[in-house]
Amino acid sequence: MLGALAQASGAVDDCVEAAAWALPDNELLASLDAAHQVAQRLAAVQLGLVRELDARGLAVAEGASSTAVWLRDRLRLSSRSARQLVQLAATLDAAPPAVRAAVHAGTITVEQGRVLAETIAALPVEAGPEVADKATELLITWADRFDPATLSRLGERVLAHVAPDVADQAELAALKRATERAEARRHVTLSDQQDGQVRLSGTLDTETASLLREAIDPLCAPAGEHDERSPGQRRADALGEICRLALRTGDLPDNGGDRPQLVVTMSLDALVNGVRAGTLETGVRLTPGAVRRLACDSSVLPAVLGGNSQILDVGRQRRLFTGPLRRALVLRDGGCAFPGCDRPSRWCDGHHVRHWADGGTTTLSNAVLLCGHHHRLLHQGDWIVRIAPDGQAEFLPPDWMDPLRTPRRNLYHRRC
Protein backbone atom coordinates (compact mmCIF):
# COMPACT_ATOMS: atom_id res chain seq x y z
CA MET A 1 0.00 0.00 0.00
CA LEU A 2 2.86 2.37 0.72
CA GLY A 3 4.07 2.04 -2.89
CA ALA A 4 0.62 2.79 -4.27
CA LEU A 5 0.27 5.81 -1.99
CA ALA A 6 3.71 7.01 -3.10
CA GLN A 7 2.59 6.78 -6.72
CA ALA A 8 -0.62 8.69 -5.83
CA SER A 9 1.48 11.34 -4.12
CA GLY A 10 3.61 11.68 -7.25
CA ALA A 11 0.47 12.11 -9.34
CA VAL A 12 -0.66 14.84 -6.98
CA ASP A 13 2.72 16.56 -7.46
CA ASP A 14 2.07 16.59 -11.20
CA CYS A 15 -1.36 18.12 -10.59
CA VAL A 16 0.08 20.80 -8.31
CA GLU A 17 2.61 21.80 -10.96
CA ALA A 18 -0.06 22.05 -13.69
CA ALA A 19 -1.32 25.57 -14.39
CA ALA A 20 -5.05 25.70 -13.64
CA TRP A 21 -5.34 29.11 -15.29
CA ALA A 22 -4.38 27.61 -18.65
CA LEU A 23 -7.21 25.04 -18.67
CA PRO A 24 -10.22 25.61 -20.93
CA ASP A 25 -13.59 25.79 -19.18
CA ASN A 26 -14.70 22.23 -19.89
CA GLU A 27 -11.39 20.75 -18.73
CA LEU A 28 -11.39 22.96 -15.62
CA LEU A 29 -14.80 21.60 -14.63
CA ALA A 30 -13.82 18.01 -15.38
CA SER A 31 -10.60 18.42 -13.39
CA LEU A 32 -12.57 19.70 -10.38
CA ASP A 33 -14.87 16.65 -10.52
CA ALA A 34 -11.90 14.30 -10.83
CA ALA A 35 -10.00 15.94 -7.96
CA HIS A 36 -13.07 15.67 -5.73
CA GLN A 37 -13.55 12.01 -6.59
CA VAL A 38 -9.89 11.17 -5.92
CA ALA A 39 -10.01 13.08 -2.62
CA GLN A 40 -13.07 11.11 -1.50
CA ARG A 41 -11.46 7.79 -2.46
CA LEU A 42 -8.30 8.67 -0.56
CA ALA A 43 -10.45 9.71 2.42
CA ALA A 44 -12.08 6.27 2.32
CA VAL A 45 -8.64 4.65 2.33
CA GLN A 46 -7.65 6.75 5.36
CA LEU A 47 -10.83 5.74 7.20
CA GLY A 48 -10.07 2.08 6.54
CA LEU A 49 -6.61 2.52 8.03
CA VAL A 50 -8.02 4.33 11.08
CA ARG A 51 -10.58 1.58 11.64
CA GLU A 52 -7.92 -1.15 11.46
CA LEU A 53 -5.61 0.79 13.78
CA ASP A 54 -8.44 1.26 16.26
CA ALA A 55 -9.45 -2.41 16.09
CA ARG A 56 -5.87 -3.52 16.83
CA GLY A 57 -5.61 -1.13 19.78
CA LEU A 58 -2.28 0.25 18.54
CA ALA A 59 -2.94 3.71 19.94
CA VAL A 60 -3.59 2.38 23.44
CA ALA A 61 -0.58 0.07 23.16
CA GLU A 62 1.58 3.14 22.54
CA GLY A 63 0.31 4.72 25.76
CA ALA A 64 -2.51 6.92 24.44
CA SER A 65 -5.82 7.00 26.29
CA SER A 66 -7.76 6.52 23.06
CA THR A 67 -7.35 6.31 19.32
CA ALA A 68 -8.80 9.80 18.95
CA VAL A 69 -6.21 11.30 21.31
CA TRP A 70 -3.43 9.45 19.47
CA LEU A 71 -4.67 10.71 16.08
CA ARG A 72 -4.88 14.25 17.41
CA ASP A 73 -1.18 14.24 18.28
CA ARG A 74 0.10 12.22 15.32
CA LEU A 75 -1.89 13.96 12.59
CA ARG A 76 -2.05 17.35 14.37
CA LEU A 77 -5.84 17.43 14.32
CA SER A 78 -8.25 19.15 16.65
CA SER A 79 -9.81 16.93 19.30
CA ARG A 80 -13.17 17.21 17.62
CA SER A 81 -11.84 16.26 14.18
CA ALA A 82 -9.97 13.29 15.62
CA ARG A 83 -13.09 11.97 17.38
CA GLN A 84 -15.18 12.43 14.24
CA LEU A 85 -12.57 10.53 12.21
CA VAL A 86 -12.76 7.51 14.54
CA GLN A 87 -16.56 7.58 14.62
CA LEU A 88 -16.84 7.91 10.84
CA ALA A 89 -14.44 5.02 10.34
CA ALA A 90 -16.55 2.80 12.59
CA THR A 91 -19.78 3.85 10.88
CA LEU A 92 -18.54 3.11 7.37
CA ASP A 93 -16.98 -0.17 8.50
CA ALA A 94 -20.44 -1.32 9.63
CA ALA A 95 -22.13 -0.13 6.43
CA PRO A 96 -23.54 -2.60 3.87
CA PRO A 97 -20.93 -3.83 1.35
CA ALA A 98 -22.65 -1.93 -1.47
CA VAL A 99 -22.26 1.36 0.40
CA ARG A 100 -18.58 0.74 1.16
CA ALA A 101 -17.97 -0.21 -2.48
CA ALA A 102 -19.62 3.02 -3.67
CA VAL A 103 -17.47 5.12 -1.32
CA HIS A 104 -14.25 3.35 -2.38
CA ALA A 105 -15.19 3.80 -6.03
CA GLY A 106 -15.83 7.51 -5.50
CA THR A 107 -19.40 7.34 -6.82
CA ILE A 108 -20.66 8.71 -3.48
CA THR A 109 -18.87 10.91 -1.00
CA VAL A 110 -17.72 9.84 2.44
CA GLU A 111 -20.38 12.04 4.04
CA GLN A 112 -23.09 10.51 1.87
CA GLY A 113 -21.78 7.07 2.84
CA ARG A 114 -22.16 7.96 6.51
CA VAL A 115 -25.78 9.04 5.99
CA LEU A 116 -26.58 5.86 4.08
CA ALA A 117 -24.92 3.66 6.70
CA GLU A 118 -26.83 5.32 9.54
CA THR A 119 -30.13 5.16 7.63
CA ILE A 120 -29.80 1.44 6.91
CA ALA A 121 -28.76 0.73 10.50
CA ALA A 122 -31.90 2.52 11.72
CA LEU A 123 -34.28 0.29 9.74
CA PRO A 124 -36.47 -1.89 11.96
CA VAL A 125 -35.28 -5.45 12.44
CA GLU A 126 -38.65 -6.81 11.31
CA ALA A 127 -38.08 -5.28 7.87
CA GLY A 128 -35.62 -8.07 7.11
CA PRO A 129 -32.44 -8.25 4.99
CA GLU A 130 -34.28 -8.23 1.67
CA VAL A 131 -35.94 -4.88 2.41
CA ALA A 132 -32.63 -3.52 3.71
CA ASP A 133 -30.94 -4.44 0.41
CA LYS A 134 -33.68 -2.70 -1.59
CA ALA A 135 -33.38 0.38 0.58
CA THR A 136 -29.59 0.41 0.14
CA GLU A 137 -29.91 0.20 -3.64
CA LEU A 138 -32.46 3.04 -3.74
CA LEU A 139 -30.42 5.27 -1.43
CA ILE A 140 -27.27 4.82 -3.54
CA THR A 141 -29.30 5.86 -6.58
CA TRP A 142 -30.57 8.94 -4.76
CA ALA A 143 -27.02 9.83 -3.70
CA ASP A 144 -26.22 10.63 -7.32
CA ARG A 145 -28.69 13.56 -7.10
CA PHE A 146 -28.94 14.69 -3.50
CA ASP A 147 -26.62 16.16 -0.87
CA PRO A 148 -26.18 14.47 2.56
CA ALA A 149 -28.80 16.62 4.33
CA THR A 150 -31.46 15.87 1.71
CA LEU A 151 -30.47 12.21 1.69
CA SER A 152 -30.99 12.06 5.42
CA ARG A 153 -34.52 13.45 5.10
CA LEU A 154 -35.35 11.10 2.24
CA GLY A 155 -33.94 8.20 4.23
CA GLU A 156 -36.57 8.76 6.91
CA ARG A 157 -39.21 7.68 4.39
CA VAL A 158 -37.27 5.10 2.39
CA LEU A 159 -39.42 2.25 3.71
CA ALA A 160 -42.49 3.87 2.17
CA HIS A 161 -40.83 3.35 -1.24
CA VAL A 162 -39.43 -0.16 -0.87
CA ALA A 163 -41.85 -1.74 1.64
CA PRO A 164 -45.04 0.27 2.16
CA ASP A 165 -46.65 -2.49 4.22
CA VAL A 166 -43.79 -2.36 6.71
CA ALA A 167 -43.42 1.43 6.66
CA ASP A 168 -46.65 2.27 8.50
CA GLN A 169 -45.98 -0.21 11.29
CA ALA A 170 -42.37 0.95 11.58
CA GLU A 171 -43.40 4.60 11.70
CA LEU A 172 -45.94 3.95 14.45
CA ALA A 173 -43.38 1.95 16.42
CA ALA A 174 -40.78 4.70 16.01
CA LEU A 175 -43.27 7.37 17.08
CA LYS A 176 -44.23 5.31 20.11
CA ARG A 177 -40.59 4.92 21.12
CA ALA A 178 -39.93 8.62 20.59
CA THR A 179 -43.04 9.56 22.60
CA GLU A 180 -42.03 7.29 25.46
CA ARG A 181 -38.53 8.78 25.50
CA ALA A 182 -39.92 12.32 25.45
CA GLU A 183 -42.37 11.59 28.26
CA ALA A 184 -39.63 9.99 30.37
CA ARG A 185 -37.32 12.97 29.85
CA ARG A 186 -39.91 15.74 30.36
CA HIS A 187 -39.16 18.11 33.20
CA VAL A 188 -39.31 21.75 34.20
CA THR A 189 -36.89 23.26 36.70
CA LEU A 190 -37.19 26.58 38.51
CA SER A 191 -33.83 27.60 39.98
CA ASP A 192 -33.53 30.58 42.31
CA GLN A 193 -30.76 32.99 41.33
CA GLN A 194 -28.68 35.31 43.50
CA ASP A 195 -30.41 38.47 42.26
CA GLY A 196 -33.95 37.31 42.99
CA GLN A 197 -34.56 36.09 39.46
CA VAL A 198 -35.58 32.52 38.69
CA ARG A 199 -33.99 30.50 35.90
CA LEU A 200 -36.53 28.42 33.95
CA SER A 201 -35.23 25.36 32.12
CA GLY A 202 -36.56 22.02 31.01
CA THR A 203 -37.62 19.70 28.21
CA LEU A 204 -41.19 19.21 26.95
CA ASP A 205 -42.72 16.38 24.97
CA THR A 206 -44.07 17.22 21.52
CA GLU A 207 -47.71 17.48 22.58
CA THR A 208 -47.04 19.78 25.54
CA ALA A 209 -44.64 21.89 23.49
CA SER A 210 -47.27 22.38 20.79
CA LEU A 211 -49.82 23.45 23.39
CA LEU A 212 -47.33 25.94 24.85
CA ARG A 213 -46.56 27.39 21.43
CA GLU A 214 -50.24 27.74 20.59
CA ALA A 215 -50.85 29.56 23.87
CA ILE A 216 -47.78 31.82 23.73
CA ASP A 217 -47.64 32.76 20.05
CA PRO A 218 -50.70 35.08 20.03
CA LEU A 219 -49.16 37.03 22.92
CA CYS A 220 -45.64 37.29 21.50
CA ALA A 221 -46.34 39.90 18.85
CA PRO A 222 -44.89 43.38 19.53
CA ALA A 223 -47.40 45.59 21.33
CA GLY A 224 -47.19 48.48 18.91
CA GLU A 225 -44.39 50.15 16.97
CA HIS A 226 -42.65 51.42 20.12
CA ASP A 227 -42.40 47.98 21.75
CA GLU A 228 -38.63 47.55 22.23
CA ARG A 229 -38.78 44.18 24.01
CA SER A 230 -36.64 41.40 22.56
CA PRO A 231 -38.36 38.21 21.31
CA GLY A 232 -37.17 36.41 24.43
CA GLN A 233 -38.62 39.12 26.66
CA ARG A 234 -41.94 38.96 24.81
CA ARG A 235 -42.06 35.18 25.31
CA ALA A 236 -41.35 35.60 29.02
CA ASP A 237 -44.13 38.18 29.33
CA ALA A 238 -46.49 35.92 27.37
CA LEU A 239 -45.84 33.06 29.79
CA GLY A 240 -46.72 35.37 32.65
CA GLU A 241 -49.94 36.38 30.91
CA ILE A 242 -50.93 32.72 30.50
CA CYS A 243 -50.31 32.05 34.18
CA ARG A 244 -52.43 35.06 35.14
CA LEU A 245 -55.25 33.81 32.92
CA ALA A 246 -55.09 30.34 34.45
CA LEU A 247 -55.13 31.76 37.97
CA ARG A 248 -58.07 33.99 37.11
CA THR A 249 -60.27 31.10 35.95
CA GLY A 250 -60.54 29.60 39.43
CA ASP A 251 -60.44 26.09 37.93
CA LEU A 252 -57.00 25.04 39.17
CA PRO A 253 -56.83 22.38 41.90
CA ASP A 254 -56.04 22.97 45.57
CA ASN A 255 -54.87 26.56 45.99
CA GLY A 256 -55.03 27.20 42.24
CA GLY A 257 -57.32 29.92 41.03
CA ASP A 258 -56.26 32.39 43.71
CA ARG A 259 -54.18 35.29 42.46
CA PRO A 260 -50.71 35.48 44.08
CA GLN A 261 -51.11 36.19 47.77
CA LEU A 262 -48.70 38.98 48.56
CA VAL A 263 -47.85 39.55 52.22
CA VAL A 264 -46.77 43.18 52.57
CA THR A 265 -45.18 44.08 55.89
CA MET A 266 -44.97 47.83 56.44
CA SER A 267 -45.17 50.59 59.00
CA LEU A 268 -48.34 52.62 59.38
CA ASP A 269 -46.62 55.64 57.79
CA ALA A 270 -45.53 53.52 54.83
CA LEU A 271 -49.10 52.36 54.28
CA VAL A 272 -50.28 55.97 54.15
CA ASN A 273 -47.45 57.38 52.07
CA GLY A 274 -46.81 54.49 49.65
CA VAL A 275 -46.00 50.78 49.49
CA ARG A 276 -42.38 49.81 50.05
CA ALA A 277 -40.69 46.52 49.23
CA GLY A 278 -42.95 43.52 49.76
CA THR A 279 -42.28 39.93 50.67
CA LEU A 280 -43.92 36.84 49.19
CA GLU A 281 -44.62 33.73 51.26
CA THR A 282 -41.44 32.24 49.79
CA GLY A 283 -39.38 35.06 51.31
CA VAL A 284 -38.61 36.66 47.93
CA ARG A 285 -38.55 40.46 48.09
CA LEU A 286 -40.38 42.54 45.51
CA THR A 287 -39.81 46.12 44.40
CA PRO A 288 -42.47 48.76 45.16
CA GLY A 289 -43.40 48.78 41.48
CA ALA A 290 -44.02 45.01 41.47
CA VAL A 291 -46.01 45.31 44.69
CA ARG A 292 -48.23 47.99 43.18
CA ARG A 293 -48.85 45.97 39.99
CA LEU A 294 -49.85 42.85 41.91
CA ALA A 295 -51.91 44.87 44.34
CA CYS A 296 -54.09 46.18 41.51
CA ASP A 297 -55.88 42.87 40.97
CA SER A 298 -54.34 40.38 43.42
CA SER A 299 -55.04 39.04 46.87
CA VAL A 300 -53.01 41.33 49.12
CA LEU A 301 -52.67 40.81 52.87
CA PRO A 302 -51.19 43.96 54.44
CA ALA A 303 -49.58 43.33 57.82
CA VAL A 304 -49.51 46.80 59.39
CA LEU A 305 -46.94 47.33 62.13
CA GLY A 306 -46.84 49.95 64.89
CA GLY A 307 -43.78 51.78 66.14
CA ASN A 308 -42.52 48.76 68.10
CA SER A 309 -43.15 46.36 65.21
CA GLN A 310 -46.40 45.31 66.86
CA ILE A 311 -48.96 43.93 64.43
CA LEU A 312 -51.80 46.46 64.39
CA ASP A 313 -53.86 44.76 61.70
CA VAL A 314 -53.71 41.91 59.22
CA GLY A 315 -56.22 42.85 56.59
CA ARG A 316 -58.53 40.52 54.68
CA GLN A 317 -58.41 40.05 50.95
CA ARG A 318 -59.78 43.17 49.32
CA ARG A 319 -59.23 45.72 46.57
CA LEU A 320 -60.05 43.09 43.90
CA PHE A 321 -61.82 43.84 40.63
CA THR A 322 -64.08 40.77 40.66
CA GLY A 323 -67.70 39.78 40.13
CA PRO A 324 -70.13 42.45 38.88
CA LEU A 325 -67.46 45.16 39.08
CA ARG A 326 -65.15 43.31 36.72
CA ARG A 327 -68.04 42.55 34.37
CA ALA A 328 -68.90 46.26 34.27
CA LEU A 329 -65.25 47.09 33.64
CA VAL A 330 -65.10 44.59 30.76
CA LEU A 331 -68.32 45.96 29.32
CA ARG A 332 -66.96 49.52 29.42
CA ASP A 333 -63.38 48.94 28.16
CA GLY A 334 -63.85 45.79 26.06
CA GLY A 335 -60.21 44.85 26.46
CA CYS A 336 -56.92 46.57 27.23
CA ALA A 337 -57.76 50.27 27.29
CA PHE A 338 -54.27 51.43 26.31
CA PRO A 339 -54.30 53.24 22.95
CA GLY A 340 -53.86 50.86 20.02
CA CYS A 341 -53.78 47.64 22.08
CA ASP A 342 -55.91 44.72 20.83
CA ARG A 343 -55.52 42.42 23.86
CA PRO A 344 -58.93 40.97 24.86
CA SER A 345 -60.39 41.39 28.33
CA ARG A 346 -59.55 37.84 29.43
CA TRP A 347 -55.85 38.76 29.21
CA CYS A 348 -56.26 41.92 31.28
CA ASP A 349 -56.04 42.97 34.93
CA GLY A 350 -58.01 45.66 36.65
CA HIS A 351 -55.79 48.65 37.45
CA HIS A 352 -56.51 51.35 40.04
CA VAL A 353 -56.22 54.77 38.39
CA ARG A 354 -55.46 56.12 41.84
CA HIS A 355 -53.67 53.34 43.67
CA TRP A 356 -55.42 51.83 46.68
CA ALA A 357 -52.32 52.55 48.82
CA ASP A 358 -52.77 56.22 47.92
CA GLY A 359 -56.40 56.20 49.02
CA GLY A 360 -57.89 55.04 45.72
CA THR A 361 -61.19 53.18 45.80
CA THR A 362 -62.13 49.93 44.06
CA THR A 363 -64.85 51.43 41.89
CA LEU A 364 -65.59 51.64 38.20
CA SER A 365 -64.74 55.34 38.20
CA ASN A 366 -61.23 54.48 39.48
CA ALA A 367 -60.56 51.44 37.31
CA VAL A 368 -59.16 50.59 33.89
CA LEU A 369 -58.43 47.28 32.14
CA LEU A 370 -54.79 46.76 31.14
CA CYS A 371 -52.88 43.86 29.61
CA GLY A 372 -49.70 42.74 31.34
CA HIS A 373 -47.37 44.77 29.10
CA HIS A 374 -49.26 48.03 29.49
CA HIS A 375 -49.88 47.39 33.18
CA ARG A 376 -46.11 47.37 33.66
CA LEU A 377 -45.78 50.42 31.43
CA LEU A 378 -48.25 52.41 33.56
CA HIS A 379 -46.44 51.53 36.76
CA GLN A 380 -43.18 52.86 35.32
CA GLY A 381 -44.70 56.31 35.62
CA ASP A 382 -44.12 57.94 32.19
CA TRP A 383 -47.71 57.48 31.05
CA ILE A 384 -50.70 58.78 33.02
CA VAL A 385 -54.20 57.31 32.89
CA ARG A 386 -57.37 59.11 33.97
CA ILE A 387 -61.11 58.68 33.65
CA ALA A 388 -62.64 61.39 31.46
CA PRO A 389 -65.95 63.12 32.28
CA ASP A 390 -67.76 60.75 29.89
CA GLY A 391 -66.55 57.79 31.98
CA GLN A 392 -64.00 56.50 29.45
CA ALA A 393 -60.33 55.90 30.16
CA GLU A 394 -57.82 58.16 28.44
CA PHE A 395 -54.04 58.17 28.52
CA LEU A 396 -51.58 61.06 28.58
CA PRO A 397 -48.29 60.21 26.83
CA PRO A 398 -44.95 61.30 28.31
CA ASP A 399 -43.80 64.78 27.34
CA TRP A 400 -40.81 63.44 25.39
CA MET A 401 -43.31 61.76 23.07
CA ASP A 402 -45.85 64.57 22.97
CA PRO A 403 -44.94 67.90 24.64
CA LEU A 404 -48.64 68.81 24.75
CA ARG A 405 -49.52 65.46 26.34
CA THR A 406 -52.69 65.20 24.25
CA PRO A 407 -55.04 62.57 25.74
CA ARG A 408 -55.34 59.35 23.73
CA ARG A 409 -57.97 56.61 23.76
CA ASN A 410 -58.23 53.05 22.54
CA LEU A 411 -60.72 52.87 19.66
CA TYR A 412 -60.04 49.20 18.89
CA HIS A 413 -62.68 47.80 21.28
CA ARG A 414 -65.39 50.38 20.55
CA ARG A 415 -68.75 48.73 19.81
CA CYS A 416 -70.25 51.71 18.00
JSON list of N, CA, C and O in Angstrom, two decimals, residues 188-193 198-201 239:
[
{"chain": "A", "resi": 188, "resn": "VAL", "atom": "N", "xyz": [-39.45, 20.30, 34.12]},
{"chain": "A", "resi": 188, "resn": "VAL", "atom": "CA", "xyz": [-39.31, 21.75, 34.20]},
{"chain": "A", "resi": 188, "resn": "VAL", "atom": "C", "xyz": [-38.65, 22.07, 35.54]},
{"chain": "A", "resi": 188, "resn": "VAL", "atom": "O", "xyz": [-39.04, 21.52, 36.57]},
{"chain": "A", "resi": 189, "resn": "THR", "atom": "N", "xyz": [-37.63, 22.91, 35.49]},
{"chain": "A", "resi": 189, "resn": "THR", "atom": "CA", "xyz": [-36.89, 23.26, 36.70]},
{"chain": "A", "resi": 189, "resn": "THR", "atom": "C", "xyz": [-36.92, 24.77, 36.90]},
{"chain": "A", "resi": 189, "resn": "THR", "atom": "O", "xyz": [-36.70, 25.53, 35.97]},
{"chain": "A", "resi": 190, "resn": "LEU", "atom": "N", "xyz": [-37.24, 25.17, 38.13]},
{"chain": "A", "resi": 190, "resn": "LEU", "atom": "CA", "xyz": [-37.19, 26.58, 38.51]},
{"chain": "A", "resi": 190, "resn": "LEU", "atom": "C", "xyz": [-36.07, 26.74, 39.52]},
{"chain": "A", "resi": 190, "resn": "LEU", "atom": "O", "xyz": [-36.13, 26.21, 40.63]},
{"chain": "A", "resi": 191, "resn": "SER", "atom": "N", "xyz": [-35.02, 27.46, 39.14]},
{"chain": "A", "resi": 191, "resn": "SER", "atom": "CA", "xyz": [-33.83, 27.60, 39.98]},
{"chain": "A", "resi": 191, "resn": "SER", "atom": "C", "xyz": [-33.70, 29.04, 40.45]},
{"chain": "A", "resi": 191, "resn": "SER", "atom": "O", "xyz": [-33.60, 29.97, 39.63]},
{"chain": "A", "resi": 192, "resn": "ASP", "atom": "N", "xyz": [-33.70, 29.24, 41.75]},
{"chain": "A", "resi": 192, "resn": "ASP", "atom": "CA", "xyz": [-33.53, 30.58, 42.31]},
{"chain": "A", "resi": 192, "resn": "ASP", "atom": "C", "xyz": [-32.13, 31.10, 42.03]},
{"chain": "A", "resi": 192, "resn": "ASP", "atom": "O", "xyz": [-31.14, 30.37, 42.19]},
{"chain": "A", "resi": 193, "resn": "GLN", "atom": "N", "xyz": [-32.03, 32.36, 41.62]},
{"chain": "A", "resi": 193, "resn": "GLN", "atom": "CA", "xyz": [-30.76, 32.99, 41.33]},
{"chain": "A", "resi": 193, "resn": "GLN", "atom": "C", "xyz": [-30.40, 33.99, 42.45]},
{"chain": "A", "resi": 193, "resn": "GLN", "atom": "O", "xyz": [-31.25, 34.35, 43.27]},
{"chain": "A", "resi": 198, "resn": "VAL", "atom": "N", "xyz": [-35.43, 33.97, 38.71]},
{"chain": "A", "resi": 198, "resn": "VAL", "atom": "CA", "xyz": [-35.58, 32.52, 38.69]},
{"chain": "A", "resi": 198, "resn": "VAL", "atom": "C", "xyz": [-35.25, 32.04, 37.28]},
{"chain": "A", "resi": 198, "resn": "VAL", "atom": "O", "xyz": [-35.78, 32.57, 36.30]},
{"chain": "A", "resi": 199, "resn": "ARG", "atom": "N", "xyz": [-34.37, 31.06, 37.20]},
{"chain": "A", "resi": 199, "resn": "ARG", "atom": "CA", "xyz": [-33.99, 30.50, 35.90]},
{"chain": "A", "resi": 199, "resn": "ARG", "atom": "C", "xyz": [-34.94, 29.36, 35.56]},
{"chain": "A", "resi": 199, "resn": "ARG", "atom": "O", "xyz": [-35.10, 28.41, 36.35]},
{"chain": "A", "resi": 200, "resn": "LEU", "atom": "N", "xyz": [-35.59, 29.44, 34.41]},
{"chain": "A", "resi": 200, "resn": "LEU", "atom": "CA", "xyz": [-36.53, 28.42, 33.95]},
{"chain": "A", "resi": 200, "resn": "LEU", "atom": "C", "xyz": [-35.85, 27.57, 32.89]},
{"chain": "A", "resi": 200, "resn": "LEU", "atom": "O", "xyz": [-35.35, 28.08, 31.90]},
{"chain": "A", "resi": 201, "resn": "SER", "atom": "N", "xyz": [-35.83, 26.26, 33.10]},
{"chain": "A", "resi": 201, "resn": "SER", "atom": "CA", "xyz": [-35.23, 25.36, 32.12]},
{"chain": "A", "resi": 201, "resn": "SER", "atom": "C", "xyz": [-36.02, 24.06, 32.10]},
{"chain": "A", "resi": 201, "resn": "SER", "atom": "O", "xyz": [-36.74, 23.76, 33.05]},
{"chain": "A", "resi": 239, "resn": "LEU", "atom": "N", "xyz": [-45.67, 34.14, 28.81]},
{"chain": "A", "resi": 239, "resn": "LEU", "atom": "CA", "xyz": [-45.84, 33.06, 29.79]},
{"chain": "A", "resi": 239, "resn": "LEU", "atom": "C", "xyz": [-46.49, 33.57, 31.06]},
{"chain": "A", "resi": 239, "resn": "LEU", "atom": "O", "xyz": [-47.35, 32.91, 31.65]}
]
